[in-house]
CSV table of C-alpha atoms in Angstrom, one decimal:
chain,number,residue,atom,x,y,z
A,1,MET,CA,7.1,-31.4,-10.5
A,2,ILE,CA,8.3,-28.4,-12.6
A,3,TYR,CA,7.6,-25.1,-11.0
A,4,ARG,CA,7.1,-22.1,-13.1
A,5,LEU,CA,6.1,-19.4,-10.6
A,6,LEU,CA,7.5,-18.4,-7.2
A,7,ALA,CA,5.4,-16.1,-5.0
A,8,ILE,CA,7.0,-14.5,-2.0
A,9,ASN,CA,5.3,-12.7,0.8
A,10,ILE,CA,7.1,-9.5,2.1
A,11,ASP,CA,6.9,-8.8,5.7
A,12,GLY,CA,8.1,-11.6,7.9
A,13,THR,CA,9.2,-13.6,4.8
A,14,LEU,CA,11.3,-11.5,2.3
A,15,LEU,CA,12.3,-8.9,4.8
A,16,ARG,CA,14.2,-9.4,8.0
A,17,PRO,CA,12.7,-8.4,11.4
A,18,ASN,CA,14.2,-4.9,11.0
A,19,GLY,CA,12.4,-4.4,7.6
A,20,ARG,CA,15.5,-4.8,5.4
A,21,LEU,CA,16.4,-7.2,2.8
A,22,GLN,CA,18.9,-9.8,3.7
A,23,LYS,CA,22.2,-10.0,1.9
A,24,GLY,CA,22.0,-12.6,-0.9
A,25,THR,CA,18.3,-12.4,-1.4
A,26,LYS,CA,18.5,-10.6,-4.7
A,27,GLU,CA,21.2,-13.0,-6.1
A,28,ALA,CA,18.9,-16.0,-5.1
A,29,ILE,CA,15.9,-14.5,-6.9
A,30,ASP,CA,18.1,-13.7,-10.0
A,31,PHE,CA,19.2,-17.3,-9.9
A,32,VAL,CA,15.7,-18.6,-10.0
A,33,ARG,CA,14.6,-16.1,-12.7
A,34,GLU,CA,17.4,-17.3,-14.9
A,35,LYS,CA,15.8,-20.7,-14.8
A,36,GLY,CA,12.8,-19.0,-16.4
A,37,VAL,CA,10.6,-19.0,-13.3
A,38,TYR,CA,8.3,-16.0,-12.8
A,39,VAL,CA,8.8,-14.3,-9.5
A,40,THR,CA,6.2,-12.2,-7.9
A,41,LEU,CA,5.4,-10.7,-4.5
A,42,PHE,CA,2.0,-11.2,-2.7
A,43,THR,CA,1.3,-8.9,0.2
A,44,ASN,CA,-1.2,-6.9,2.2
A,45,ARG,CA,1.0,-3.8,1.6
A,46,ASN,CA,-0.1,-1.0,-0.7
A,47,PHE,CA,1.1,-1.2,-4.2
A,48,GLN,CA,3.7,1.6,-4.1
A,49,SER,CA,5.2,0.1,-0.9
A,50,ALA,CA,5.5,-3.3,-2.5
A,51,GLN,CA,6.9,-1.8,-5.8
A,52,LYS,CA,9.7,-0.2,-3.8
A,53,ILE,CA,10.7,-3.6,-2.6
A,54,ALA,CA,10.4,-5.1,-6.1
A,55,ARG,CA,12.6,-2.4,-7.6
A,56,ALA,CA,15.3,-3.1,-5.0
A,57,LEU,CA,15.2,-6.7,-6.3
A,58,LYS,CA,15.1,-5.5,-10.0
A,59,LEU,CA,11.7,-7.2,-10.3
A,60,GLY,CA,9.4,-5.8,-13.0
A,61,SER,CA,6.8,-8.4,-12.3
A,62,ILE,CA,3.0,-8.1,-11.8
A,63,LEU,CA,2.6,-7.8,-8.0
A,64,ILE,CA,-0.3,-9.0,-5.8
A,65,THR,CA,-1.0,-6.1,-3.4
A,66,HIS,CA,-3.6,-4.9,-1.0
A,67,SER,CA,-4.2,-8.4,-0.2
A,68,GLY,CA,-5.2,-9.2,-3.8
A,69,ALA,CA,-7.3,-6.1,-4.5
A,70,PHE,CA,-4.7,-4.5,-6.7
A,71,ILE,CA,-2.6,-6.5,-9.0
A,72,SER,CA,-0.3,-4.8,-11.3
A,73,SER,CA,3.2,-4.0,-12.5
A,74,SER,CA,2.5,-0.3,-12.7
A,75,LEU,CA,0.3,2.2,-10.9
A,76,ASP,CA,-1.6,3.4,-13.9
A,77,GLU,CA,-2.4,0.1,-15.7
A,78,PRO,CA,-3.5,-2.6,-13.2
A,79,LEU,CA,-4.2,-6.1,-14.4
A,80,ILE,CA,-6.9,-6.4,-11.6
A,81,GLN,CA,-8.4,-3.8,-9.4
A,82,LYS,CA,-11.3,-4.4,-7.0
A,83,ARG,CA,-12.8,-1.8,-4.7
A,84,ILE,CA,-15.3,-1.3,-1.9
A,85,SER,CA,-17.8,1.2,-3.4
A,86,GLU,CA,-17.7,4.8,-2.2
A,87,GLU,CA,-21.1,4.5,-0.5
A,88,LYS,CA,-20.1,1.2,1.2
A,89,THR,CA,-16.8,2.7,2.3
A,90,PHE,CA,-18.5,5.6,3.8
A,91,ASN,CA,-21.0,3.4,5.6
A,92,LEU,CA,-18.3,1.1,7.0
A,93,VAL,CA,-16.5,4.1,8.4
A,94,GLN,CA,-19.6,5.5,9.9
A,95,VAL,CA,-20.1,2.2,11.8
A,96,LEU,CA,-16.5,1.7,12.8
A,97,GLU,CA,-16.3,5.3,14.2
A,98,HIS,CA,-18.6,4.1,17.0
A,99,PHE,CA,-15.8,1.9,18.3
A,100,ASP,CA,-12.5,2.8,19.8
A,101,CYS,CA,-10.2,2.1,16.9
A,102,ASN,CA,-7.8,3.6,14.3
A,103,ILE,CA,-9.1,3.3,10.7
A,104,ARG,CA,-6.9,3.5,7.7
A,105,ILE,CA,-8.2,3.6,4.1
A,106,CYS,CA,-5.5,2.1,1.9
A,107,HIS,CA,-6.0,3.4,-1.6
A,108,GLU,CA,-3.3,2.5,-4.2
A,109,ARG,CA,-2.2,6.1,-4.5
A,110,PHE,CA,-2.7,7.4,-0.9
A,111,SER,CA,-3.7,6.5,2.7
A,112,LEU,CA,-6.4,8.3,4.8
A,113,GLY,CA,-6.8,7.7,8.5
A,114,ASN,CA,-8.4,9.0,11.6
A,115,ARG,CA,-6.4,10.6,14.4
A,116,ARG,CA,-7.8,8.6,17.3
A,117,SER,CA,-5.0,7.9,19.7
A,118,LEU,CA,-4.9,4.3,21.1
A,119,ALA,CA,-3.2,3.1,24.2
A,120,SER,CA,-0.7,0.9,22.5
A,121,ASN,CA,2.3,2.6,20.9
A,122,LEU,CA,2.7,-0.6,18.7
A,123,ILE,CA,-0.7,0.0,17.2
A,124,ALA,CA,0.3,3.6,16.4
A,125,LYS,CA,3.4,2.5,14.7
A,126,THR,CA,1.5,0.0,12.6
A,127,VAL,CA,-1.0,2.6,11.5
A,128,LEU,CA,1.7,4.9,10.3
A,129,SER,CA,4.1,2.4,8.9
A,130,SER,CA,7.7,3.2,8.0
A,131,ALA,CA,7.1,0.9,5.0
A,132,ASP,CA,5.2,3.6,3.2
A,133,PRO,CA,7.4,5.3,0.7
A,134,VAL,CA,7.7,9.1,0.8
A,135,PHE,CA,5.7,9.4,-2.4
A,136,TYR,CA,2.8,7.6,-0.9
A,137,PRO,CA,0.7,10.4,0.8
A,138,VAL,CA,-0.5,9.6,4.3
A,139,GLN,CA,-3.1,11.9,5.7
A,140,PHE,CA,-4.8,11.9,9.1
A,141,VAL,CA,-8.1,13.7,9.7
A,142,GLU,CA,-10.4,14.3,12.8
A,143,SER,CA,-13.4,12.6,11.3
A,144,LEU,CA,-13.0,10.1,8.4
A,145,GLY,CA,-16.9,10.1,8.0
A,146,ASP,CA,-17.0,13.9,7.5
A,147,THR,CA,-14.1,13.7,5.1
A,148,LEU,CA,-15.6,10.9,3.0
A,149,ARG,CA,-18.9,12.8,2.8
A,150,ASP,CA,-17.0,15.7,1.0
A,151,GLN,CA,-14.4,13.6,-0.8
A,152,PRO,CA,-15.8,10.1,-1.4
A,153,VAL,CA,-13.2,7.2,-1.8
A,154,ALA,CA,-13.7,3.7,-3.1
A,155,ALA,CA,-11.3,1.7,-0.9
A,156,PRO,CA,-9.3,-1.3,-2.1
A,157,LYS,CA,-8.7,-2.1,1.5
A,158,ILE,CA,-9.5,-0.8,4.9
A,159,ASP,CA,-7.3,-1.6,8.0
A,160,VAL,CA,-8.7,-1.3,11.4
A,161,PHE,CA,-6.8,-1.4,14.7
A,162,PHE,CA,-9.0,-1.8,17.9
A,163,SER,CA,-8.0,-0.7,21.4
A,164,SER,CA,-9.4,-3.9,22.9
A,165,ARG,CA,-10.5,-7.4,22.1
A,166,GLN,CA,-14.1,-6.5,23.2
A,167,ASP,CA,-14.3,-3.6,20.8
A,168,LYS,CA,-13.0,-5.8,18.0
A,169,GLU,CA,-15.4,-8.6,18.7
A,170,GLN,CA,-18.4,-6.2,18.9
A,171,ALA,CA,-17.4,-4.5,15.7
A,172,LEU,CA,-17.1,-7.8,13.9
A,173,ALA,CA,-20.6,-8.8,15.0
A,174,THR,CA,-22.0,-5.5,13.9
A,175,LEU,CA,-20.3,-5.7,10.5
A,176,ALA,CA,-21.4,-9.2,9.8
A,177,GLU,CA,-25.0,-8.2,10.4
A,178,ALA,CA,-25.0,-4.9,8.6
A,179,PHE,CA,-22.9,-5.6,5.5
A,180,GLU,CA,-22.8,-8.1,2.7
A,181,ASP,CA,-20.3,-8.4,-0.1
A,182,ILE,CA,-17.2,-7.6,1.8
A,183,HIS,CA,-14.4,-9.9,3.0
A,184,ILE,CA,-13.0,-9.6,6.5
A,185,ILE,CA,-9.6,-10.9,7.5
A,186,GLU,CA,-9.1,-11.2,11.3
A,187,TYR,CA,-5.5,-11.0,12.5
A,188,GLU,CA,-4.0,-12.0,15.8
A,189,GLY,CA,-4.3,-9.2,18.3
A,190,GLU,CA,-6.8,-6.4,17.6
A,191,GLN,CA,-6.5,-5.9,13.8
A,192,ILE,CA,-8.9,-6.7,11.0
A,193,GLU,CA,-8.7,-6.0,7.3
A,194,ILE,CA,-11.8,-5.2,5.2
A,195,LEU,CA,-11.6,-6.1,1.5
A,196,PRO,CA,-14.1,-6.3,-1.4
A,197,ALA,CA,-16.0,-9.5,-1.8
A,198,ASN,CA,-14.2,-12.4,-3.4
A,199,VAL,CA,-10.7,-10.9,-2.8
A,200,SER,CA,-7.8,-12.6,-1.2
A,201,LYS,CA,-4.1,-13.4,-1.8
A,202,LEU,CA,-5.1,-16.7,-3.1
A,203,ARG,CA,-7.6,-15.3,-5.5
A,204,GLY,CA,-5.0,-12.8,-6.7
A,205,LEU,CA,-2.5,-15.5,-7.2
A,206,GLN,CA,-5.0,-17.5,-9.2
A,207,GLN,CA,-5.8,-14.6,-11.4
A,208,LEU,CA,-2.1,-13.8,-12.1
A,209,GLY,CA,-1.6,-17.5,-13.0
A,210,SER,CA,-4.6,-17.5,-15.4
A,211,HIS,CA,-3.0,-14.3,-17.0
A,212,LEU,CA,0.3,-16.0,-17.4
A,213,GLY,CA,-1.0,-19.5,-18.3
A,214,ILE,CA,0.4,-21.0,-15.0
A,215,GLU,CA,-1.6,-23.4,-13.0
A,216,PRO,CA,-1.6,-23.3,-9.1
A,217,ARG,CA,0.1,-26.8,-9.0
A,218,GLU,CA,3.0,-25.2,-11.0
A,219,MET,CA,3.5,-22.5,-8.2
A,220,VAL,CA,5.7,-22.3,-5.2
A,221,ALA,CA,4.6,-19.8,-2.4
A,222,ILE,CA,6.4,-18.8,0.7
A,223,GLY,CA,4.7,-17.2,3.7
A,224,ASP,CA,5.0,-16.6,7.3
A,225,SER,CA,1.5,-15.7,8.8
A,226,MET,CA,-2.0,-17.2,9.0
A,227,ASP,CA,-3.3,-14.9,6.3
A,228,ASP,CA,-1.0,-16.8,4.0
A,229,LEU,CA,-2.6,-20.2,5.0
A,230,GLU,CA,-5.0,-20.3,2.1
A,231,VAL,CA,-2.1,-19.7,-0.5
A,232,ILE,CA,0.2,-22.2,1.1
A,233,GLU,CA,-2.6,-25.0,1.0
A,234,ASN,CA,-3.5,-24.5,-2.6
A,235,VAL,CA,-0.2,-24.1,-4.5
A,236,GLY,CA,2.0,-26.9,-5.8
A,237,LEU,CA,4.6,-26.4,-3.1
A,238,GLY,CA,3.6,-24.3,0.0
A,239,VAL,CA,6.5,-23.2,2.1
A,240,ALA,CA,6.4,-21.8,5.6
A,241,MET,CA,9.1,-19.6,7.1
A,242,GLY,CA,10.8,-20.9,10.3
A,243,ASN,CA,9.3,-17.9,12.1
A,244,ALA,CA,5.7,-18.8,11.0
A,245,PRO,CA,3.1,-20.0,13.6
A,246,VAL,CA,2.9,-23.7,14.2
A,247,ALA,CA,-0.4,-24.0,12.4
A,248,LEU,CA,1.1,-22.6,9.2
A,249,LYS,CA,4.1,-25.0,9.5
A,250,LYS,CA,1.8,-27.9,9.8
A,251,ALA,CA,-0.1,-26.9,6.6
A,252,ALA,CA,3.0,-26.3,4.6
A,253,ASP,CA,4.7,-28.9,2.4
A,254,TRP,CA,8.1,-27.7,3.5
A,255,VAL,CA,9.5,-25.4,6.2
A,256,THR,CA,12.5,-23.2,5.7
A,257,ARG,CA,14.7,-21.1,8.0
A,258,SER,CA,13.4,-17.9,9.7
A,259,ASN,CA,13.5,-14.5,8.0
A,260,ASN,CA,16.5,-13.7,10.2
A,261,GLU,CA,18.4,-16.9,8.9
A,262,HIS,CA,18.2,-16.4,5.1
A,263,GLY,CA,15.0,-18.4,4.9
A,264,VAL,CA,14.0,-17.4,1.4
A,265,THR,CA,17.5,-17.8,-0.1
A,266,TYR,CA,17.9,-21.3,1.5
A,267,MET,CA,14.5,-22.4,0.2
A,268,ILE,CA,15.2,-21.2,-3.3
A,269,LYS,CA,18.6,-22.9,-3.5
A,270,GLU,CA,17.3,-26.1,-2.0
A,271,HIS,CA,14.3,-26.5,-4.3
A,272,PHE,CA,15.3,-24.9,-7.5
A,273,ARG,CA,19.0,-26.0,-7.8
A,274,LYS,CA,18.0,-29.2,-9.4
A,275,GLN,CA,15.5,-27.8,-11.8
A,276,PHE,CA,16.5,-27.3,-15.3
A,277,PRO,CA,15.9,-24.0,-17.0
A,278,LEU,CA,12.4,-23.9,-18.5
A,279,ASN,CA,13.7,-23.2,-22.0
A,280,PHE,CA,15.8,-26.3,-21.9
A,281,LEU,CA,13.0,-28.4,-20.6
A,282,LYS,CA,10.7,-27.0,-23.4
A,283,ALA,CA,13.4,-27.9,-26.0
A,284,HIS,CA,14.1,-31.5,-24.7
A,285,ILE,CA,11.0,-32.8,-22.9
A,286,LYS,CA,7.6,-33.2,-24.4
A,287,VAL,CA,5.0,-31.7,-22.3
A,288,LYS,CA,1.2,-31.1,-22.8
A,289,LYS,CA,1.2,-27.5,-21.9
A,290,TRP,CA,3.6,-24.5,-21.6
């Protein structure tokens, strides 16, 4: 199979546990790009945070960010942008504020969160992430509902971190009953992610593929967490990191090393070293579609 696109998740995949790029990663990505393979990042991070990583790799590609809600190579001219309406964002926040949780509205240009202090320091660190670039404003307010009433926001994504499993389960039940046309991703622990309907990493990758004329079977995707499962199962070659959960490894076509052991670099060199450059293949091999 000839692969024409490589999609790489960021946290837990491209980055080491300390949040840094591993030595040799850029060279490996340059290697596969020189073969004519399109390289993109797919992530639940905001666009500006993902673009910061892409620039470090000298990638000018269209990026799949906000879990597929914002797909673009620049902040001002997105290929795809999906939002929860201002009214629905406000109503969601009104419901969520009845539970003990931190809420973070992740717009492509800024983040807006409530000040509620949860017991877990880990949750607090997750809400205010060091991954946010300095030019991505992060504001905390006493009441998100009051703020949105005066300054409405249509959110591409809403992150919620609950103080307990019980609060999370009760909130999920309430949201399922009260709202239609939203997509909720449940993470391990007490985190959920609320997206517009029909938005996902896989859908974003499919939309990018359609734009580029690349079919899912011509794609390679590398991920590390269960929210990457749908992507891993539906591309030509789904790769799980060595640090991925067992369920993701079982679903993958191949398992590489961990993100602390050059997993992305190892996978690229193993799977793409024998693939001829696409320009060479176009010139010497008859194919139905390029």
